[in-house]
Amino acid sequence: MNFKSWGRRGLLGTTMLCAFSASGALAQTAGNMVDEIVVIGSQVQGSKITEAVPVTVLGQDELQSVAAASGDELFRSIPQMGDVSFNSSYLPNSSNSARGDVGSVNLRNLGVGNTLVLLNGRRVVTHPSSRADENLVPVLTYNTNAIPVNGLQRLEVLRDGAAALYGSDAVAGVINTVLRTDYDGLTLDAQYGGAEGTGLRQTDLSALLGRNFSRGNITVFASYTDRTALDAEDQDYTASLDRRPLFTGTRFDGATSLDSRSTVTPWGYFQADGAVRRNGALVTSTGGFFHVQPSTFAGCSAPLSGGICLDDGSIATSGADRDLRFDSPAAYNTTVIPEVERVNLFLTGNYDLTDSITGFGELGYYTATTKSTQTSTGTLSSMPITMPASSYYNPFGPTTFNGAANPNRLSGIDAPASGRAVTIRTYNFSDVGPNQVDVENSQWRALVGLRGERFGFNWEGALLYSKAEVEDVSDGVSATLLQQQLSLSTPDAYNPFNGANLQNTSLADTAPSSQAALDAIRIKTVRRNTSSLALADFKVSRPDLFALPAGDVGMALGVEYRRETQKDDRDDRVDGTINFTDAVTGVAYTGDLIGTSPSPDTKGSRTVTSAFLEFGVPVISPEMNIPLVQSVEMQLAGRFEDFSDAGSVAKPKVAVAWDVVDGLRFRGSWAQGFKAPNLEQVNATLVTRSNTRTDFIRCEADLRAGRITSFSACSRSGATTAQRAGNQDLQPEESETWGAGVVFEPQFLPPEMGDFIFTVDYWRVKQEGIVGLFGEGNALILDYLLRTQGSTNPDVIRADPTPDDVAAFAGTGLNPVGQVLYVNDQYQNLLPQEARGLDFGVAWSLNGTRFGDFSASVNAAHLIKFYRQPSPAIQALLDAQAAGEINAGVDISGGGDLIRDEGRPEWKWSASATWRYEQFTLGAFTQYVGDVQDFGLIDSAGDPWIVDSQLTANLYGQYEFMDGMAANTRLRVGVRNLTDEKPPLAADGYLGELYTPYSRYWYVSVRKTF
């Protein structure tokens, strides 16, 4: 086989990935061989310029070997795919981030939003809910789980900058999902599978129905998925937030930072409006602080009923008091992956209106409903809630209620007869129960178009409209309703002083408030998001526009108009419609939902008008008889885009393919890219988010006071609120990509050895102006540095130091600090980053032997460099750490060498093999993910935990019955992760961005064709 014949199959020069073998190049549609497959990489129909760019194609054999049960699992199998930040196992206890049946796209780890996703060659609508990326800015993705995996004919991945061909958001490349079309017949498929040692079970049903008629075809695909939830208790790395036992025998054995049980606990932490003494001894600290604990714990200052007592000050971060922290997975058996019901419907049709004009259309619908159990609501420091002195369960309440003695006031205390008000500082409402979260995703798509041929030109135009919606419904607690219930002077008042579980102090409350109180404060919250895409395009192409000495010049040009919208409609208790005003203190707060940072509604739209022009230019042909140059072909392309909100831009692309001799090709490309800020980055006014951060100045005080021996033992972490402002002045991100490679198909091997293809491609991408934030974590590090030098960071807003704070800093040489109220930040264009690497591919096939047909391949992605230049402010922190002014145990994020930084392994590869013998097929797939550094766990020298590499293997066997009642029936039995490899251990148990949180998975499927 030579390059020309390979090209006639439409796959010339493409790099094979994930078991794409030579035999797989002969793709099949409805069981029939086709002569040509049009793949992405060129808009010139009939041109072979795709020889110059690296394109990956996964056909039916490869898709079956991967055995993905969702779009997320399929995309994870691509070695060039970066970390998956949007995933079903990311389940924050707040609707502020996308959750539910969602997966993201991130080629080369260049960032979500830098990869364009197409469906049958045209854009798909973005998922309407955002999530903060590693730069802490909201990003939007295409939802990979909306892709009907069972209905795919092939998956095409252009691993090259393609902004000049397809649009500004194709900086990292393009992924085109091609669904089955032009089918004639009926195929029914049923599959059932489950993960060993867990309750995860999945049923998939699908049907493919098509009919040819005299001038066209209609094909309908339908699929239904029903998957049960994966529960936390099923596996040891998800069963508890205290992960210290998992690290026994490692260098982090006993590290307290591995205990992620929440300090926001049912054992409440409170502040009275003045110090309280009982029989002359302090019950609270001098600042009025106290907490609830079991009577068996040391330090009780006053007894309460039911085996609990009060202790002065905050809950200690070491010793027995650590066990007062809340372990939500153990308490509620929370959900790791939600239960899901998913439906995909897709109809395609085409009709020859005339001999030269064909009408075509698509109609698609996707919906998925997920259900999950998540932890109970906890307070945020940004919204303290005060109960009046007259609250029924207040231990410092009035002496009498309606003339009767107060049964809950502590005896012998010096509080006034009218009592003292008490403010809830941290508290988890575990007696209200876990939050049930229901997320419904839906997406629909309608397209009509015409294509034909006129004057030697192929032309095509279409109208497309697509819309995606998300409804996120979850339980919550209203601050206003809670304060009303706290203020009651009857037993129906809510009681936050009842402690939790005396048998296991990290579990949920076993002495709850009355049902009336719980019902009174519990609410449902709803977030509704929508996004839409309206598109009109028209393009023409001709493979022989005019002739040069080396051959015909191909040309394509086209225009496109699209309108994109996004609307984020938050719950009224989050967006500022319903706000909480503390009836005791008179302080007003934005929002009313406890535990969720307030965020205003946002909406935005933009229109984009674009035009592209591409030439496929033959430079040298074999007929010229030039030594060492069999042929040279070039791709010259450019695109102009005009954004209604980001200005205009024109970007070029050049690609070259040079055949040295038959079977040896060199190729290279250069392109520029442009990515406009997404609609949320531009239109958000004020985004408030709360994340767990460490207040390092308190760690420094603990270290100096001898309370800890190193920063790795510091437990001064908690929810920190950041107020992030949108920025109308954000500039687009610019990029430049180039690559070079070689394709070798040895011609000297005897036919009995089969066909081989070897590919190596080098790539480099430079990006400038990436949108990001300084980050509240870095702001606290800067505050730590400045406070050791006698000043402060003005963006870190703190409360005044309490007497307890003063005592904690006594003798350290540091000025005491108060609690962090919030941190100010703003989206900004940051400094450049550069990434470069190598892709390797080997494909082999041997067909027609007496032992059957064989194919195998290996494909690898090697990351050579990933460096983000730190901003001046980040660089100043790094310099201070290098100078010993910042403890080595502090992780400074935001720049530097990022290879092996969590989601960026240095090596990823996959391989597969398929053997067919008559009606029997055996297929195998294996995948390797290299080790990465987990900066969520670093030692006193600043060295992180290493998350081990992982090698997994899939295997399936199938038999096709040809005779009798079972004719045209295929039975398949398979297993994913054959050797039962657990995801490698990380500080959070596992890295959901890289790994699925379960091990060996068995499945069986039956397919019947009529």
PDB file of N, CA and C in Angstrom, residues 558-625:
ATOM      1  N   GLY A 558     -15.552  30.212   2.512  1.00  0.00           N
ATOM      2  CA  GLY A 558     -16.860  30.151   3.151  1.00  0.00           C
ATOM      3  C   GLY A 558     -17.089  31.320   4.080  1.00  0.00           C
ATOM      4  N   VAL A 559     -18.323  31.499   4.437  1.00  0.00           N
ATOM      5  CA  VAL A 559     -18.714  32.531   5.399  1.00  0.00           C
ATOM      6  C   VAL A 559     -19.581  31.873   6.459  1.00  0.00           C
ATOM      7  N   GLU A 560     -19.546  32.454   7.644  1.00  0.00           N
ATOM      8  CA  GLU A 560     -20.343  31.915   8.750  1.00  0.00           C
ATOM      9  C   GLU A 560     -20.803  33.057   9.626  1.00  0.00           C
ATOM     10  N   TYR A 561     -22.011  32.953  10.085  1.00  0.00           N
ATOM     11  CA  TYR A 561     -22.559  33.900  11.065  1.00  0.00           C
ATOM     12  C   TYR A 561     -23.136  33.083  12.211  1.00  0.00           C
ATOM     13  N   ARG A 562     -22.776  33.449  13.404  1.00  0.00           N
ATOM     14  CA  ARG A 562     -23.353  32.745  14.538  1.00  0.00           C
ATOM     15  C   ARG A 562     -23.642  33.724  15.671  1.00  0.00           C
ATOM     16  N   ARG A 563     -24.625  33.352  16.448  1.00  0.00           N
ATOM     17  CA  ARG A 563     -24.991  34.121  17.637  1.00  0.00           C
ATOM     18  C   ARG A 563     -25.004  33.165  18.817  1.00  0.00           C
ATOM     19  N   GLU A 564     -24.249  33.513  19.861  1.00  0.00           N
ATOM     20  CA  GLU A 564     -24.144  32.699  21.060  1.00  0.00           C
ATOM     21  C   GLU A 564     -24.733  33.465  22.234  1.00  0.00           C
ATOM     22  N   THR A 565     -25.459  32.759  23.082  1.00  0.00           N
ATOM     23  CA  THR A 565     -26.012  33.383  24.280  1.00  0.00           C
ATOM     24  C   THR A 565     -25.743  32.480  25.485  1.00  0.00           C
ATOM     25  N   GLN A 566     -25.690  33.101  26.640  1.00  0.00           N
ATOM     26  CA  GLN A 566     -25.622  32.361  27.889  1.00  0.00           C
ATOM     27  C   GLN A 566     -26.380  33.142  28.950  1.00  0.00           C
ATOM     28  N   LYS A 567     -27.180  32.432  29.717  1.00  0.00           N
ATOM     29  CA  LYS A 567     -27.921  33.050  30.810  1.00  0.00           C
ATOM     30  C   LYS A 567     -27.790  32.180  32.040  1.00  0.00           C
ATOM     31  N   ASP A 568     -27.399  32.811  33.136  1.00  0.00           N
ATOM     32  CA  ASP A 568     -27.223  32.117  34.415  1.00  0.00           C
ATOM     33  C   ASP A 568     -28.212  32.724  35.392  1.00  0.00           C
ATOM     34  N   ASP A 569     -29.280  31.998  35.663  1.00  0.00           N
ATOM     35  CA  ASP A 569     -30.354  32.482  36.541  1.00  0.00           C
ATOM     36  C   ASP A 569     -30.232  31.775  37.887  1.00  0.00           C
ATOM     37  N   ARG A 570     -29.643  32.451  38.848  1.00  0.00           N
ATOM     38  CA  ARG A 570     -29.446  31.870  40.173  1.00  0.00           C
ATOM     39  C   ARG A 570     -30.743  31.899  40.979  1.00  0.00           C
ATOM     40  N   ASP A 571     -30.749  31.105  42.015  1.00  0.00           N
ATOM     41  CA  ASP A 571     -31.880  31.114  42.938  1.00  0.00           C
ATOM     42  C   ASP A 571     -32.014  32.497  43.572  1.00  0.00           C
ATOM     43  N   ASP A 572     -33.245  32.869  43.887  1.00  0.00           N
ATOM     44  CA  ASP A 572     -33.479  34.193  44.473  1.00  0.00           C
ATOM     45  C   ASP A 572     -32.704  34.403  45.769  1.00  0.00           C
ATOM     46  N   ARG A 573     -32.391  33.313  46.473  1.00  0.00           N
ATOM     47  CA  ARG A 573     -31.655  33.446  47.736  1.00  0.00           C
ATOM     48  C   ARG A 573     -30.141  33.511  47.520  1.00  0.00           C
ATOM     49  N   VAL A 574     -29.730  33.435  46.241  1.00  0.00           N
ATOM     50  CA  VAL A 574     -28.307  33.520  45.913  1.00  0.00           C
ATOM     51  C   VAL A 574     -27.991  34.789  45.129  1.00  0.00           C
ATOM     52  N   ASP A 575     -28.910  35.210  44.276  1.00  0.00           N
ATOM     53  CA  ASP A 575     -28.608  36.321  43.365  1.00  0.00           C
ATOM     54  C   ASP A 575     -28.859  37.703  43.960  1.00  0.00           C
ATOM     55  N   GLY A 576     -29.317  37.762  45.215  1.00  0.00           N
ATOM     56  CA  GLY A 576     -29.544  39.055  45.848  1.00  0.00           C
ATOM     57  C   GLY A 576     -30.989  39.508  45.837  1.00  0.00           C
ATOM     58  N   THR A 577     -31.887  38.706  45.254  1.00  0.00           N
ATOM     59  CA  THR A 577     -33.307  39.062  45.290  1.00  0.00           C
ATOM     60  C   THR A 577     -33.849  38.952  46.711  1.00  0.00           C
ATOM     61  N   ILE A 578     -33.508  37.857  47.384  1.00  0.00           N
ATOM     62  CA  ILE A 578     -33.870  37.663  48.788  1.00  0.00           C
ATOM     63  C   ILE A 578     -32.585  37.717  49.603  1.00  0.00           C
ATOM     64  N   ASN A 579     -32.481  38.691  50.490  1.00  0.00           N
ATOM     65  CA  ASN A 579     -31.274  38.878  51.285  1.00  0.00           C
ATOM     66  C   ASN A 579     -31.570  38.679  52.763  1.00  0.00           C
ATOM     67  N   PHE A 580     -30.508  38.444  53.492  1.00  0.00           N
ATOM     68  CA  PHE A 580     -30.616  38.211  54.930  1.00  0.00           C
ATOM     69  C   PHE A 580     -30.145  39.454  55.679  1.00  0.00           C
ATOM     70  N   THR A 581     -30.991  39.932  56.558  1.00  0.00           N
ATOM     71  CA  THR A 581     -30.613  41.003  57.483  1.00  0.00           C
ATOM     72  C   THR A 581     -30.728  40.458  58.891  1.00  0.00           C
ATOM     73  N   ASP A 582     -29.611  40.468  59.600  1.00  0.00           N
ATOM     74  CA  ASP A 582     -29.584  39.927  60.950  1.00  0.00           C
ATOM     75  C   ASP A 582     -30.481  40.785  61.841  1.00  0.00           C
ATOM     76  N   ALA A 583     -31.560  40.192  62.333  1.00  0.00           N
ATOM     77  CA  ALA A 583     -32.536  40.944  63.132  1.00  0.00           C
ATOM     78  C   ALA A 583     -31.968  41.389  64.470  1.00  0.00           C
ATOM     79  N   VAL A 584     -30.879  40.753  64.928  1.00  0.00           N
ATOM     80  CA  VAL A 584     -30.290  41.112  66.220  1.00  0.00           C
ATOM     81  C   VAL A 584     -29.250  42.208  66.045  1.00  0.00           C
ATOM     82  N   THR A 585     -28.352  42.040  65.078  1.00  0.00           N
ATOM     83  CA  THR A 585     -27.264  43.016  64.893  1.00  0.00           C
ATOM     84  C   THR A 585     -27.617  44.109  63.907  1.00  0.00           C
ATOM     85  N   GLY A 586     -28.622  43.866  63.035  1.00  0.00           N
ATOM     86  CA  GLY A 586     -28.983  44.839  62.021  1.00  0.00           C
ATOM     87  C   GLY A 586     -28.087  44.818  60.799  1.00  0.00           C
ATOM     88  N   VAL A 587     -27.104  43.917  60.752  1.00  0.00           N
ATOM     89  CA  VAL A 587     -26.193  43.843  59.613  1.00  0.00           C
ATOM     90  C   VAL A 587     -26.893  43.143  58.452  1.00  0.00           C
ATOM     91  N   ALA A 588     -26.772  43.748  57.246  1.00  0.00           N
ATOM     92  CA  ALA A 588     -27.392  43.178  56.050  1.00  0.00           C
ATOM     93  C   ALA A 588     -26.354  42.415  55.248  1.00  0.00           C
ATOM     94  N   TYR A 589     -26.752  41.268  54.706  1.00  0.00           N
ATOM     95  CA  TYR A 589     -25.876  40.433  53.898  1.00  0.00           C
ATOM     96  C   TYR A 589     -26.536  40.175  52.553  1.00  0.00           C
ATOM     97  N   THR A 590     -25.720  40.058  51.520  1.00  0.00           N
ATOM     98  CA  THR A 590     -26.235  39.698  50.210  1.00  0.00           C
ATOM     99  C   THR A 590     -26.499  38.203  50.174  1.00  0.00           C
ATOM    100  N   GLY A 591     -27.694  37.829  49.770  1.00  0.00           N
ATOM    101  CA  GLY A 591     -28.064  36.423  49.716  1.00  0.00           C
ATOM    102  C   GLY A 591     -28.670  35.948  51.011  1.00  0.00           C
ATOM    103  N   ASP A 592     -29.284  34.757  50.932  1.00  0.00           N
ATOM    104  CA  ASP A 592     -29.969  34.207  52.095  1.00  0.00           C
ATOM    105  C   ASP A 592     -29.744  32.715  52.245  1.00  0.00           C
ATOM    106  N   LEU A 593     -28.924  32.127  51.367  1.00  0.00           N
ATOM    107  CA  LEU A 593     -28.709  30.687  51.398  1.00  0.00           C
ATOM    108  C   LEU A 593     -27.440  30.388  52.178  1.00  0.00           C
ATOM    109  N   ILE A 594     -27.587  29.695  53.285  1.00  0.00           N
ATOM    110  CA  ILE A 594     -26.434  29.380  54.132  1.00  0.00           C
ATOM    111  C   ILE A 594     -25.508  28.409  53.391  1.00  0.00           C
ATOM    112  N   GLY A 595     -24.215  28.698  53.453  1.00  0.00           N
ATOM    113  CA  GLY A 595     -23.215  27.813  52.880  1.00  0.00           C
ATOM    114  C   GLY A 595     -22.931  28.023  51.416  1.00  0.00           C
ATOM    115  N   THR A 596     -23.625  28.958  50.774  1.00  0.00           N
ATOM    116  CA  THR A 596     -23.396  29.236  49.362  1.00  0.00           C
ATOM    117  C   THR A 596     -23.057  30.701  49.183  1.00  0.00           C
ATOM    118  N   SER A 597     -21.953  30.962  48.516  1.00  0.00           N
ATOM    119  CA  SER A 597     -21.544  32.337  48.276  1.00  0.00           C
ATOM    120  C   SER A 597     -22.530  33.010  47.338  1.00  0.00           C
ATOM    121  N   PRO A 598     -22.920  34.231  47.620  1.00  0.00           N
ATOM    122  CA  PRO A 598     -23.877  34.915  46.745  1.00  0.00           C
ATOM    123  C   PRO A 598     -23.261  35.213  45.387  1.00  0.00           C
ATOM    124  N   SER A 599     -24.067  35.093  44.351  1.00  0.00           N
ATOM    125  CA  SER A 599     -23.641  35.396  42.988  1.00  0.00           C
ATOM    126  C   SER A 599     -24.823  35.993  42.238  1.00  0.00           C
ATOM    127  N   PRO A 600     -24.616  37.121  41.576  1.00  0.00           N
ATOM    128  CA  PRO A 600     -25.724  37.707  40.814  1.00  0.00           C
ATOM    129  C   PRO A 600     -25.990  36.916  39.545  1.00  0.00           C
ATOM    130  N   ASP A 601     -27.184  37.074  39.009  1.00  0.00           N
ATOM    131  CA  ASP A 601     -27.484  36.514  37.697  1.00  0.00           C
ATOM    132  C   ASP A 601     -26.576  37.168  36.661  1.00  0.00           C
ATOM    133  N   THR A 602     -26.214  36.413  35.665  1.00  0.00           N
ATOM    134  CA  THR A 602     -25.461  36.972  34.541  1.00  0.00           C
ATOM    135  C   THR A 602     -26.093  36.506  33.245  1.00  0.00           C
ATOM    136  N   LYS A 603     -25.967  37.343  32.253  1.00  0.00           N
ATOM    137  CA  LYS A 603     -26.382  36.931  30.917  1.00  0.00           C
ATOM    138  C   LYS A 603     -25.576  37.735  29.907  1.00  0.00           C
ATOM    139  N   GLY A 604     -25.387  37.131  28.775  1.00  0.00           N
ATOM    140  CA  GLY A 604     -24.631  37.805  27.735  1.00  0.00           C
ATOM    141  C   GLY A 604     -24.867  37.147  26.401  1.00  0.00           C
ATOM    142  N   SER A 605     -24.531  37.862  25.365  1.00  0.00           N
ATOM    143  CA  SER A 605     -24.645  37.330  24.013  1.00  0.00           C
ATOM    144  C   SER A 605     -23.572  37.967  23.153  1.00  0.00           C
ATOM    145  N   ARG A 606     -23.238  37.294  22.116  1.00  0.00           N
ATOM    146  CA  ARG A 606     -22.316  37.869  21.138  1.00  0.00           C
ATOM    147  C   ARG A 606     -22.646  37.314  19.759  1.00  0.00           C
ATOM    148  N   THR A 607     -22.321  38.089  18.766  1.00  0.00           N
ATOM    149  CA  THR A 607     -22.419  37.614  17.396  1.00  0.00           C
ATOM    150  C   THR A 607     -21.010  37.580  16.801  1.00  0.00           C
ATOM    151  N   VAL A 608     -20.800  36.610  15.950  1.00  0.00           N
ATOM    152  CA  VAL A 608     -19.503  36.436  15.309  1.00  0.00           C
ATOM    153  C   VAL A 608     -19.747  36.238  13.818  1.00  0.00           C
ATOM    154  N   THR A 609     -19.133  37.094  13.029  1.00  0.00           N
ATOM    155  CA  THR A 609     -19.179  36.961  11.575  1.00  0.00           C
ATOM    156  C   THR A 609     -17.788  36.585  11.103  1.00  0.00           C
ATOM    157  N   SER A 610     -17.688  35.551  10.284  1.00  0.00           N
ATOM    158  CA  SER A 610     -16.366  35.073   9.894  1.00  0.00           C
ATOM    159  C   SER A 610     -16.360  34.660   8.431  1.00  0.00           C
ATOM    160  N   ALA A 611     -15.153  34.655   7.901  1.00  0.00           N
ATOM    161  CA  ALA A 611     -14.937  34.185   6.540  1.00  0.00           C
ATOM    162  C   ALA A 611     -13.586  33.488   6.494  1.00  0.00           C
ATOM    163  N   PHE A 612     -13.504  32.418   5.731  1.00  0.00           N
ATOM    164  CA  PHE A 612     -12.239  31.705   5.604  1.00  0.00           C
ATOM    165  C   PHE A 612     -11.929  31.465   4.137  1.00  0.00           C
ATOM    166  N   LEU A 613     -10.639  31.289   3.865  1.00  0.00           N
ATOM    167  CA  LEU A 613     -10.158  30.969   2.532  1.00  0.00           C
ATOM    168  C   LEU A 613      -9.017  29.981   2.675  1.00  0.00           C
ATOM    169  N   GLU A 614      -9.043  28.908   1.886  1.00  0.00           N
ATOM    170  CA  GLU A 614      -8.015  27.877   1.969  1.00  0.00           C
ATOM    171  C   GLU A 614      -7.629  27.432   0.569  1.00  0.00           C
ATOM    172  N   PHE A 615      -6.326  27.213   0.401  1.00  0.00           N
ATOM    173  CA  PHE A 615      -5.816  26.668  -0.846  1.00  0.00           C
ATOM    174  C   PHE A 615      -5.011  25.408  -0.545  1.00  0.00           C
ATOM    175  N   GLY A 616      -5.209  24.383  -1.358  1.00  0.00           N
ATOM    176  CA  GLY A 616      -4.344  23.215  -1.365  1.00  0.00           C
ATOM    177  C   GLY A 616      -3.470  23.282  -2.601  1.00  0.00           C
ATOM    178  N   VAL A 617      -2.177  23.514  -2.389  1.00  0.00           N
ATOM    179  CA  VAL A 617      -1.290  23.859  -3.500  1.00  0.00           C
ATOM    180  C   VAL A 617      -0.262  22.754  -3.717  1.00  0.00           C
ATOM    181  N   PRO A 618      -0.268  22.085  -4.862  1.00  0.00           N
ATOM    182  CA  PRO A 618       0.812  21.136  -5.180  1.00  0.00           C
ATOM    183  C   PRO A 618       2.045  21.914  -5.652  1.00  0.00           C
ATOM    184  N   VAL A 619       3.154  21.684  -4.998  1.00  0.00           N
ATOM    185  CA  VAL A 619       4.382  22.412  -5.331  1.00  0.00           C
ATOM    186  C   VAL A 619       5.288  21.579  -6.229  1.00  0.00           C
ATOM    187  N   ILE A 620       5.445  20.306  -5.888  1.00  0.00           N
ATOM    188  CA  ILE A 620       6.283  19.401  -6.667  1.00  0.00           C
ATOM    189  C   ILE A 620       5.521  18.095  -6.843  1.00  0.00           C
ATOM    190  N   SER A 621       5.551  17.554  -8.020  1.00  0.00           N
ATOM    191  CA  SER A 621       4.879  16.289  -8.296  1.00  0.00           C
ATOM    192  C   SER A 621       5.915  15.229  -8.660  1.00  0.00           C
ATOM    193  N   PRO A 622       5.561  13.941  -8.584  1.00  0.00           N
ATOM    194  CA  PRO A 622       6.519  12.882  -8.945  1.00  0.00           C
ATOM    195  C   PRO A 622       7.005  12.991 -10.386  1.00  0.00           C
ATOM    196  N   GLU A 623       6.155  13.559 -11.245  1.00  0.00           N
ATOM    197  CA  GLU A 623       6.524  13.630 -12.648  1.00  0.00           C
ATOM    198  C   GLU A 623       7.689  14.575 -12.912  1.00  0.00           C
ATOM    199  N   MET A 624       8.012  15.435 -11.937  1.00  0.00           N
ATOM    200  CA  MET A 624       9.120  16.379 -12.109  1.00  0.00           C
ATOM    201  C   MET A 624      10.476  15.713 -11.923  1.00  0.00           C
ATOM    202  N   ASN A 625      10.464  14.493 -11.341  1.00  0.00           N
ATOM    203  CA  ASN A 625      11.702  13.716 -11.207  1.00  0.00           C
ATOM    204  C   ASN A 625      12.803  14.491 -10.480  1.00  0.00           C
TER     205      ASN A 625
END
